[in-house]
Amino acid sequence: MPLALLALAVGAFGIGTTEFVIMGLLPEIAADYGVSIPAAGLLVTGYALGVVVGAPLLTVFGAKVSRKRMLMLLMGLFVLGNLLSALAPNLGVMLTGRVVASLAHGSFFGIGSVVAAELVAPEKKAGAIATMFTGLTVANIVGVPLGTFIGQALGWRTTFAIVAALGVVGLLGIAKLVPAMPRPEGARLRGELKAFRNPQVLLAMAMTVLGFGGVFAAITYIAPMMTHVAGYADGSVTWLLVLFGIGMFLGNLLGGRFADRALMPMLYVALGGLAVVLALFTVTAHNKVLAAITILLVGALGFATVPPLQKRVLDQAHGAPTLASAVNIGAFNLGNALAAWLGGLVIAAGLGYTAPNWVGAALAAAALGLALWSAALERRTLTADATATGDTRIPVHH
């Protein structure tokens, strides 16, 4: 494994920690600011929307900057946002800090995915992307549970201060280990924008929004769901987040491995399984053991979609992958924002803390429908091309 992938994984660890640790600390933050749980959930929505906006804007801004330097600048912005969150005197300032930190998120993973893919042979691209995202999944095994524990014991502000320090470590790792990789000669914004004319790129991004949104519909409100419905003590949320992180770690590895072999079938299995498990979560949430198992499965199936979806966008974007890759990271977070908002709506409507699971199941099922449509559209295109050229051999779809 190239050491540069390790450096990217370290940066991903810091970003993953700040993205997901908020779920375990929502009750503490809501109580500190004197707001409701759904109102505090806006910190999740705001972060996600910041990623959506920041991904294309900062990627375009960095068009003239080497990829290594841009990654370092993004980590600096991440550190600034987390420091602001740690010091925020009210929810509005806290939200501002979350948004500042989130602006770096999409471009970091978007540019990082391109760098990771270029460091290895073509047949290992999805695996390299998965290696970078391993930092994000390990954050959910170590960083998020530890951050939740620290936040509950010493105050949530301490957690965000530590996350800012993690960002500094990530910045130094990138400076030391990532090779200088300037943008390809002749790369232009107009060329990058052409990728969005490809309907397959847009379909992949729509799958990303809906599929991973299904995960966030449930996980955003995991703390109140587990304490009020399953009957877990507040301190148990930390260990439940460890289970979720382990699931993400395993799902990421499996998704990266099988996406290099059979990308679309991998998506069918992951999205279909996710829809079923989220629907069952409305029932299993009432039992401690079953709820814990379900949380593990949600993490595994949800993150098994990440490497194949990111690789799908890179493949379909052809020679202009950077902006499309960054926008697809934004698409993950657009799904997060949509799901967190919808989950808050059904809770506020009095449907209970398990109601977001139904929202998640519907989103995952819709993503599966788009995946099947995308594959059918691709088969028709291949058939038409073969007919036009007189070649009756239709390429095998993967």
CSV table of C-alpha atoms in Angstrom, one decimal:
chain,number,residue,atom,x,y,z
A,1,MET,CA,0.0,0.0,0.0
A,2,PRO,CA,1.5,3.4,-0.9
A,3,LEU,CA,2.1,5.5,2.2
A,4,ALA,CA,0.2,8.3,0.5
A,5,LEU,CA,-3.0,6.3,1.0
A,6,LEU,CA,-2.2,6.1,4.7
A,7,ALA,CA,-1.9,9.9,4.8
A,8,LEU,CA,-5.2,10.3,3.1
A,9,ALA,CA,-6.8,7.8,5.6
A,10,VAL,CA,-5.5,9.9,8.5
A,11,GLY,CA,-7.2,13.0,7.1
A,12,ALA,CA,-10.3,11.0,6.5
A,13,PHE,CA,-10.2,9.8,10.1
A,14,GLY,CA,-10.4,13.4,11.4
A,15,ILE,CA,-13.1,14.3,9.0
A,16,GLY,CA,-15.1,11.2,9.8
A,17,THR,CA,-14.9,11.8,13.5
A,18,THR,CA,-16.3,15.3,13.3
A,19,GLU,CA,-19.0,14.3,10.9
A,20,PHE,CA,-20.4,11.4,12.9
A,21,VAL,CA,-19.6,12.3,16.5
A,22,ILE,CA,-22.4,14.8,16.5
A,23,MET,CA,-25.0,11.9,16.6
A,24,GLY,CA,-23.8,10.7,19.9
A,25,LEU,CA,-23.7,14.2,21.4
A,26,LEU,CA,-27.0,15.6,20.2
A,27,PRO,CA,-28.8,15.2,23.6
A,28,GLU,CA,-25.9,17.0,25.4
A,29,ILE,CA,-25.7,19.8,22.9
A,30,ALA,CA,-29.5,20.3,22.8
A,31,ALA,CA,-29.6,20.5,26.6
A,32,ASP,CA,-26.6,22.9,26.8
A,33,TYR,CA,-28.3,25.3,24.3
A,34,GLY,CA,-31.8,24.7,25.6
A,35,VAL,CA,-33.2,23.5,22.3
A,36,SER,CA,-35.1,20.4,21.1
A,37,ILE,CA,-33.5,17.3,19.7
A,38,PRO,CA,-34.9,18.0,16.2
A,39,ALA,CA,-33.5,21.6,16.4
A,40,ALA,CA,-30.1,20.2,17.4
A,41,GLY,CA,-30.4,17.9,14.4
A,42,LEU,CA,-29.9,21.0,12.2
A,43,LEU,CA,-26.2,20.7,13.1
A,44,VAL,CA,-26.2,17.5,11.1
A,45,THR,CA,-28.3,19.0,8.3
A,46,GLY,CA,-26.1,22.2,8.2
A,47,TYR,CA,-22.9,20.2,8.0
A,48,ALA,CA,-24.2,18.0,5.2
A,49,LEU,CA,-25.4,21.0,3.2
A,50,GLY,CA,-22.0,22.7,3.7
A,51,VAL,CA,-20.4,19.7,2.1
A,52,VAL,CA,-22.9,19.9,-0.8
A,53,VAL,CA,-22.0,23.5,-1.4
A,54,GLY,CA,-18.3,23.3,-0.6
A,55,ALA,CA,-17.5,20.3,-2.7
A,56,PRO,CA,-17.9,22.0,-6.2
A,57,LEU,CA,-17.0,25.5,-5.1
A,58,LEU,CA,-13.6,24.6,-3.5
A,59,THR,CA,-12.8,22.1,-6.2
A,60,VAL,CA,-13.3,24.8,-8.8
A,61,PHE,CA,-11.3,27.2,-6.6
A,62,GLY,CA,-8.5,24.8,-6.4
A,63,ALA,CA,-8.4,24.2,-10.2
A,64,LYS,CA,-5.0,26.0,-10.5
A,65,VAL,CA,-3.6,24.5,-7.3
A,66,SER,CA,-1.7,21.2,-7.0
A,67,ARG,CA,-3.7,18.4,-5.5
A,68,LYS,CA,-1.3,18.0,-2.5
A,69,ARG,CA,-1.4,21.7,-1.7
A,70,MET,CA,-5.2,21.8,-2.1
A,71,LEU,CA,-5.6,18.9,0.4
A,72,MET,CA,-3.4,20.7,2.9
A,73,LEU,CA,-5.5,23.9,2.5
A,74,LEU,CA,-8.7,21.9,3.0
A,75,MET,CA,-7.4,20.4,6.2
A,76,GLY,CA,-6.5,23.8,7.5
A,77,LEU,CA,-10.1,24.9,6.9
A,78,PHE,CA,-11.3,21.8,8.7
A,79,VAL,CA,-9.2,22.7,11.8
A,80,LEU,CA,-10.6,26.3,11.8
A,81,GLY,CA,-14.2,25.1,11.7
A,82,ASN,CA,-13.8,22.6,14.6
A,83,LEU,CA,-12.1,25.2,16.8
A,84,LEU,CA,-15.1,27.6,16.1
A,85,SER,CA,-17.5,24.8,17.1
A,86,ALA,CA,-15.6,24.1,20.3
A,87,LEU,CA,-15.9,27.7,21.4
A,88,ALA,CA,-19.4,28.4,20.1
A,89,PRO,CA,-21.5,30.4,22.7
A,90,ASN,CA,-24.8,29.5,21.0
A,91,LEU,CA,-26.4,27.2,18.5
A,92,GLY,CA,-26.0,29.7,15.6
A,93,VAL,CA,-22.3,30.0,16.1
A,94,MET,CA,-22.0,26.3,16.5
A,95,LEU,CA,-23.8,25.8,13.2
A,96,THR,CA,-21.4,28.2,11.6
A,97,GLY,CA,-18.5,26.3,12.8
A,98,ARG,CA,-20.0,23.0,11.5
A,99,VAL,CA,-20.5,24.6,8.1
A,100,VAL,CA,-17.0,25.9,8.0
A,101,ALA,CA,-15.5,22.5,8.8
A,102,SER,CA,-17.9,20.9,6.3
A,103,LEU,CA,-16.7,23.0,3.4
A,104,ALA,CA,-13.5,21.0,3.3
A,105,HIS,CA,-15.2,17.7,3.4
A,106,GLY,CA,-16.4,17.1,-0.1
A,107,SER,CA,-13.3,18.5,-1.9
A,108,PHE,CA,-11.0,16.5,0.4
A,109,PHE,CA,-12.7,13.2,-0.4
A,110,GLY,CA,-13.3,14.1,-4.0
A,111,ILE,CA,-9.7,15.1,-4.7
A,112,GLY,CA,-8.4,12.3,-2.4
A,113,SER,CA,-10.4,9.7,-4.4
A,114,VAL,CA,-8.8,10.8,-7.6
A,115,VAL,CA,-5.3,10.8,-6.0
A,116,ALA,CA,-5.9,7.4,-4.5
A,117,ALA,CA,-7.1,5.9,-7.8
A,118,GLU,CA,-4.0,7.3,-9.6
A,119,LEU,CA,-1.6,5.7,-7.1
A,120,VAL,CA,-2.5,2.2,-8.1
A,121,ALA,CA,-3.2,0.0,-11.1
A,122,PRO,CA,-6.5,0.4,-12.9
A,123,GLU,CA,-7.9,-2.9,-11.6
A,124,LYS,CA,-7.3,-1.8,-8.0
A,125,LYS,CA,-8.9,1.6,-8.1
A,126,ALA,CA,-12.0,0.8,-6.0
A,127,GLY,CA,-9.7,-0.9,-3.4
A,128,ALA,CA,-7.5,2.2,-3.2
A,129,ILE,CA,-10.5,4.4,-2.7
A,130,ALA,CA,-11.8,2.0,0.0
A,131,THR,CA,-8.4,2.3,1.7
A,132,MET,CA,-8.7,6.0,1.9
A,133,PHE,CA,-12.3,5.7,3.2
A,134,THR,CA,-11.0,3.2,5.8
A,135,GLY,CA,-10.0,6.3,7.8
A,136,LEU,CA,-13.6,7.4,7.8
A,137,THR,CA,-14.8,3.9,9.0
A,138,VAL,CA,-12.1,3.6,11.6
A,139,ALA,CA,-13.2,7.0,12.9
A,140,ASN,CA,-16.5,5.4,13.6
A,141,ILE,CA,-14.9,2.5,15.5
A,142,VAL,CA,-12.4,4.6,17.5
A,143,GLY,CA,-12.9,8.4,17.0
A,144,VAL,CA,-16.6,8.7,17.3
A,145,PRO,CA,-17.2,6.4,20.3
A,146,LEU,CA,-14.2,7.9,22.1
A,147,GLY,CA,-15.4,11.4,21.2
A,148,THR,CA,-18.9,10.6,22.5
A,149,PHE,CA,-17.5,9.2,25.7
A,150,ILE,CA,-15.2,12.3,26.2
A,151,GLY,CA,-18.1,14.6,25.3
A,152,GLN,CA,-20.4,13.0,27.9
A,153,ALA,CA,-17.7,12.9,30.6
A,154,LEU,CA,-15.9,16.2,30.0
A,155,GLY,CA,-18.3,18.2,27.9
A,156,TRP,CA,-18.9,18.2,24.2
A,157,ARG,CA,-16.7,21.2,23.6
A,158,THR,CA,-13.6,19.1,24.6
A,159,THR,CA,-14.5,16.6,21.9
A,160,PHE,CA,-14.4,19.3,19.1
A,161,ALA,CA,-11.2,20.7,20.4
A,162,ILE,CA,-9.6,17.2,20.2
A,163,VAL,CA,-11.1,16.8,16.7
A,164,ALA,CA,-9.3,20.1,15.7
A,165,ALA,CA,-6.1,18.6,16.9
A,166,LEU,CA,-6.7,15.5,14.8
A,167,GLY,CA,-7.0,17.8,11.8
A,168,VAL,CA,-3.6,19.2,12.5
A,169,VAL,CA,-2.2,15.7,12.5
A,170,GLY,CA,-3.9,14.9,9.2
A,171,LEU,CA,-2.4,18.1,7.7
A,172,LEU,CA,1.1,17.2,8.7
A,173,GLY,CA,0.6,13.6,7.4
A,174,ILE,CA,-0.4,14.9,4.0
A,175,ALA,CA,2.5,17.3,3.9
A,176,LYS,CA,4.9,14.5,4.6
A,177,LEU,CA,3.6,11.5,2.7
A,178,VAL,CA,1.5,12.6,-0.2
A,179,PRO,CA,3.6,13.1,-3.4
A,180,ALA,CA,3.4,16.3,-5.4
A,181,MET,CA,0.7,15.5,-8.0
A,182,PRO,CA,-0.2,18.5,-10.1
A,183,ARG,CA,-3.4,18.6,-12.0
A,184,PRO,CA,-3.1,17.1,-15.5
A,185,GLU,CA,-2.0,19.5,-18.2
A,186,GLY,CA,-4.9,20.9,-20.1
A,187,ALA,CA,-7.4,20.3,-17.4
A,188,ARG,CA,-10.1,22.9,-17.6
A,189,LEU,CA,-13.4,23.6,-15.8
A,190,ARG,CA,-15.3,23.3,-19.0
A,191,GLY,CA,-14.0,19.8,-19.5
A,192,GLU,CA,-14.8,18.8,-16.0
A,193,LEU,CA,-18.4,20.1,-16.4
A,194,LYS,CA,-18.9,17.9,-19.5
A,195,ALA,CA,-19.1,14.9,-17.2
A,196,PHE,CA,-22.4,16.1,-15.9
A,197,ARG,CA,-23.9,15.7,-19.4
A,198,ASN,CA,-23.6,11.9,-19.0
A,199,PRO,CA,-26.9,10.6,-17.5
A,200,GLN,CA,-25.0,7.7,-15.9
A,201,VAL,CA,-23.0,10.2,-13.8
A,202,LEU,CA,-26.2,11.9,-12.7
A,203,LEU,CA,-27.9,8.6,-11.9
A,204,ALA,CA,-25.0,7.5,-9.8
A,205,MET,CA,-25.1,10.7,-7.9
A,206,ALA,CA,-28.9,10.3,-7.3
A,207,MET,CA,-28.2,6.7,-6.1
A,208,THR,CA,-25.7,8.2,-3.7
A,209,VAL,CA,-28.1,10.8,-2.3
A,210,LEU,CA,-30.9,8.3,-1.7
A,211,GLY,CA,-28.8,5.2,-0.7
A,212,PHE,CA,-26.6,6.8,2.0
A,213,GLY,CA,-29.5,9.1,3.0
A,214,GLY,CA,-31.2,5.9,4.1
A,215,VAL,CA,-28.4,5.3,6.6
A,216,PHE,CA,-28.5,8.8,8.0
A,217,ALA,CA,-32.3,8.8,8.5
A,218,ALA,CA,-31.8,6.2,11.2
A,219,ILE,CA,-28.3,7.0,12.5
A,220,THR,CA,-28.9,10.8,13.0
A,221,TYR,CA,-31.3,10.0,15.8
A,222,ILE,CA,-29.6,6.9,17.1
A,223,ALA,CA,-29.1,8.3,20.6
A,224,PRO,CA,-32.7,9.1,21.5
A,225,MET,CA,-33.9,6.0,19.7
A,226,MET,CA,-31.7,3.7,21.7
A,227,THR,CA,-32.3,5.4,25.0
A,228,HIS,CA,-36.0,6.0,24.7
A,229,VAL,CA,-37.1,3.0,22.7
A,230,ALA,CA,-34.6,0.2,23.2
A,231,GLY,CA,-34.0,1.1,26.8
A,232,TYR,CA,-30.2,1.6,26.7
A,233,ALA,CA,-28.5,3.8,29.2
A,234,ASP,CA,-26.9,7.0,27.9
A,235,GLY,CA,-23.4,5.6,28.3
A,236,SER,CA,-24.3,2.7,26.1
A,237,VAL,CA,-24.6,4.9,23.0
A,238,THR,CA,-20.8,4.9,22.8
A,239,TRP,CA,-20.6,1.2,22.3
A,240,LEU,CA,-23.5,1.1,19.9
A,241,LEU,CA,-21.6,3.6,17.8
A,242,VAL,CA,-18.6,1.3,17.9
A,243,LEU,CA,-20.9,-1.4,16.4
A,244,PHE,CA,-22.0,1.0,13.7
A,245,GLY,CA,-18.3,1.8,13.0
A,246,ILE,CA,-17.3,-1.9,12.8
A,247,GLY,CA,-20.2,-2.4,10.4
A,248,MET,CA,-19.0,0.6,8.3
A,249,PHE,CA,-15.4,-0.8,8.3
A,250,LEU,CA,-16.4,-4.2,7.1
A,251,GLY,CA,-18.9,-2.9,4.6
A,252,ASN,CA,-16.2,-0.5,3.1
A,253,LEU,CA,-13.7,-3.4,2.7
A,254,LEU,CA,-16.3,-5.7,1.1
A,255,GLY,CA,-17.6,-2.9,-1.1
A,256,GLY,CA,-14.1,-2.0,-2.3
A,257,ARG,CA,-13.2,-5.6,-3.0
A,258,PHE,CA,-16.3,-6.7,-4.9
A,259,ALA,CA,-16.8,-3.4,-6.8
A,260,ASP,CA,-13.6,-4.1,-8.7
A,261,ARG,CA,-15.2,-7.5,-9.7
A,262,ALA,CA,-18.9,-6.8,-10.2
A,263,LEU,CA,-19.8,-3.2,-9.4
A,264,MET,CA,-23.6,-3.1,-10.2
A,265,PRO,CA,-24.4,-6.5,-8.6
A,266,MET,CA,-22.6,-5.2,-5.5
A,267,LEU,CA,-24.9,-2.2,-5.4
A,268,TYR,CA,-28.0,-4.3,-5.9
A,269,VAL,CA,-27.2,-6.5,-2.9
A,270,ALA,CA,-26.1,-3.6,-0.6
A,271,LEU,CA,-29.1,-1.3,-1.4
A,272,GLY,CA,-31.7,-4.0,-1.3
A,273,GLY,CA,-30.3,-5.4,1.9
A,274,LEU,CA,-30.2,-1.9,3.4
A,275,ALA,CA,-33.8,-1.2,2.6
A,276,VAL,CA,-34.9,-4.4,4.3
A,277,VAL,CA,-32.8,-3.9,7.4
A,278,LEU,CA,-34.0,-0.4,7.9
A,279,ALA,CA,-37.6,-1.4,7.6
A,280,LEU,CA,-37.0,-4.1,10.2
A,281,PHE,CA,-35.3,-1.6,12.5
A,282,THR,CA,-38.7,-0.2,13.4
A,283,VAL,CA,-39.3,-3.5,15.1
A,284,THR,CA,-35.8,-4.5,16.3
A,285,ALA,CA,-35.3,-1.1,17.9
A,286,HIS,CA,-37.6,-2.3,20.7
A,287,ASN,CA,-35.1,-5.1,21.7
A,288,LYS,CA,-31.6,-4.4,22.9
A,289,VAL,CA,-29.9,-7.3,21.3
A,290,LEU,CA,-31.7,-7.1,18.0
A,291,ALA,CA,-31.2,-3.3,17.9
A,292,ALA,CA,-27.5,-3.7,18.3
A,293,ILE,CA,-27.3,-6.3,15.5
A,294,THR,CA,-29.4,-4.1,13.3
A,295,ILE,CA,-27.1,-1.1,13.9
A,296,LEU,CA,-24.1,-3.3,12.8
A,297,LEU,CA,-25.9,-4.3,9.6
A,298,VAL,CA,-27.0,-0.7,8.8
A,299,GLY,CA,-23.3,0.4,8.9
A,300,ALA,CA,-22.1,-2.6,6.8
A,301,LEU,CA,-24.7,-2.4,4.1
A,302,GLY,CA,-24.7,1.4,4.0
A,303,PHE,CA,-21.0,1.8,3.6
A,304,ALA,CA,-20.7,-1.1,1.2
A,305,THR,CA,-22.3,1.3,-1.3
A,306,VAL,CA,-19.5,3.9,-1.0
A,307,PRO,CA,-16.6,2.5,-3.0
A,308,PRO,CA,-18.8,1.2,-5.9
A,309,LEU,CA,-20.7,4.5,-6.1
A,310,GLN,CA,-17.5,6.6,-6.1
A,311,LYS,CA,-15.9,4.3,-8.6
A,312,ARG,CA,-19.0,4.4,-10.8
A,313,VAL,CA,-18.8,8.2,-11.0
A,314,LEU,CA,-15.0,8.1,-11.7
A,315,ASP,CA,-15.6,5.5,-14.5
A,316,GLN,CA,-18.4,7.4,-16.1
A,317,ALA,CA,-16.7,10.8,-15.8
A,318,HIS,CA,-13.8,9.4,-18.0
A,319,GLY,CA,-11.1,12.1,-18.4
A,320,ALA,CA,-12.7,14.7,-16.2
A,321,PRO,CA,-13.1,13.0,-12.8
A,322,THR,CA,-12.1,15.6,-10.2
A,323,LEU,CA,-15.2,17.8,-10.0
A,324,ALA,CA,-17.5,14.9,-10.5
A,325,SER,CA,-15.8,13.0,-7.7
A,326,ALA,CA,-16.1,15.9,-5.4
A,327,VAL,CA,-19.7,16.6,-6.3
A,328,ASN,CA,-20.5,12.9,-5.6
A,329,ILE,CA,-19.1,13.3,-2.1
A,330,GLY,CA,-21.5,16.3,-1.8
A,331,ALA,CA,-24.2,14.0,-3.0
A,332,PHE,CA,-23.6,11.6,0.0
A,333,ASN,CA,-24.1,14.6,2.3
A,334,LEU,CA,-27.1,15.9,0.4
A,335,GLY,CA,-28.6,12.6,1.3
A,336,ASN,CA,-27.5,13.0,4.9
A,337,ALA,CA,-29.1,16.5,5.0
A,338,LEU,CA,-32.3,15.3,3.4
A,339,ALA,CA,-32.6,12.3,5.7
A,340,ALA,CA,-31.8,14.2,8.9
A,341,TRP,CA,-34.4,16.8,8.0
A,342,LEU,CA,-37.1,14.2,7.1
A,343,GLY,CA,-36.3,12.2,10.2
A,344,GLY,CA,-36.7,15.3,12.3
A,345,LEU,CA,-40.0,16.0,10.6
A,346,VAL,CA,-41.5,12.5,11.4
A,347,ILE,CA,-40.3,12.8,15.0
A,348,ALA,CA,-41.7,16.3,15.4
A,349,ALA,CA,-45.0,15.0,13.9
A,350,GLY,CA,-45.3,12.7,16.9
A,351,LEU,CA,-44.6,9.4,15.0
A,352,GLY,CA,-41.9,8.4,17.5
A,353,TYR,CA,-38.2,7.9,17.4
A,354,THR,CA,-38.4,4.8,15.2
A,355,ALA,CA,-40.2,6.6,12.4
A,356,PRO,CA,-37.0,7.8,10.7
A,357,ASN,CA,-36.2,4.1,10.0
A,358,TRP,CA,-39.2,4.0,7.6
A,359,VAL,CA,-37.9,7.1,5.9
A,360,GLY,CA,-34.5,5.4,5.5
A,361,ALA,CA,-36.0,2.2,4.1
A,362,ALA,CA,-38.0,4.2,1.5
A,363,LEU,CA,-34.8,6.1,0.4
A,364,ALA,CA,-32.8,3.0,0.1
A,365,ALA,CA,-35.5,1.2,-1.9
A,366,ALA,CA,-35.6,4.3,-4.3
A,367,ALA,CA,-31.8,4.1,-4.7
A,368,LEU,CA,-32.1,0.4,-5.7
A,369,GLY,CA,-34.7,1.3,-8.3
A,370,LEU,CA,-32.4,3.9,-9.8
A,371,ALA,CA,-29.5,1.3,-9.8
A,372,LEU,CA,-31.7,-1.1,-11.8
A,373,TRP,CA,-32.8,1.7,-14.2
A,374,SER,CA,-29.2,2.8,-14.7
A,375,ALA,CA,-28.1,-0.8,-15.6
A,376,ALA,CA,-31.0,-1.2,-18.0
A,377,LEU,CA,-30.2,2.1,-19.6
A,378,GLU,CA,-26.6,1.1,-20.0
A,379,ARG,CA,-27.5,-2.2,-21.6
A,380,ARG,CA,-29.8,-0.4,-24.1
A,381,THR,CA,-27.0,2.0,-25.0
A,382,LEU,CA,-24.5,-0.9,-25.5
A,383,THR,CA,-27.1,-2.7,-27.7
A,384,ALA,CA,-27.7,0.3,-29.8
A,385,ASP,CA,-24.0,1.0,-30.3
A,386,ALA,CA,-23.4,-2.7,-31.2
A,387,THR,CA,-26.3,-2.5,-33.8
A,388,ALA,CA,-25.0,0.7,-35.2
A,389,THR,CA,-21.5,-0.7,-35.7
A,390,GLY,CA,-22.6,-4.1,-36.9
A,391,ASP,CA,-21.0,-5.7,-33.8
A,392,THR,CA,-23.4,-8.3,-32.4
A,393,ARG,CA,-21.3,-9.0,-29.4
A,394,ILE,CA,-22.7,-7.0,-26.5
A,395,PRO,CA,-20.2,-6.4,-23.8
A,396,VAL,CA,-20.8,-8.1,-20.5
A,397,HIS,CA,-22.2,-5.6,-18.0
A,398,HIS,CA,-20.4,-5.3,-14.7
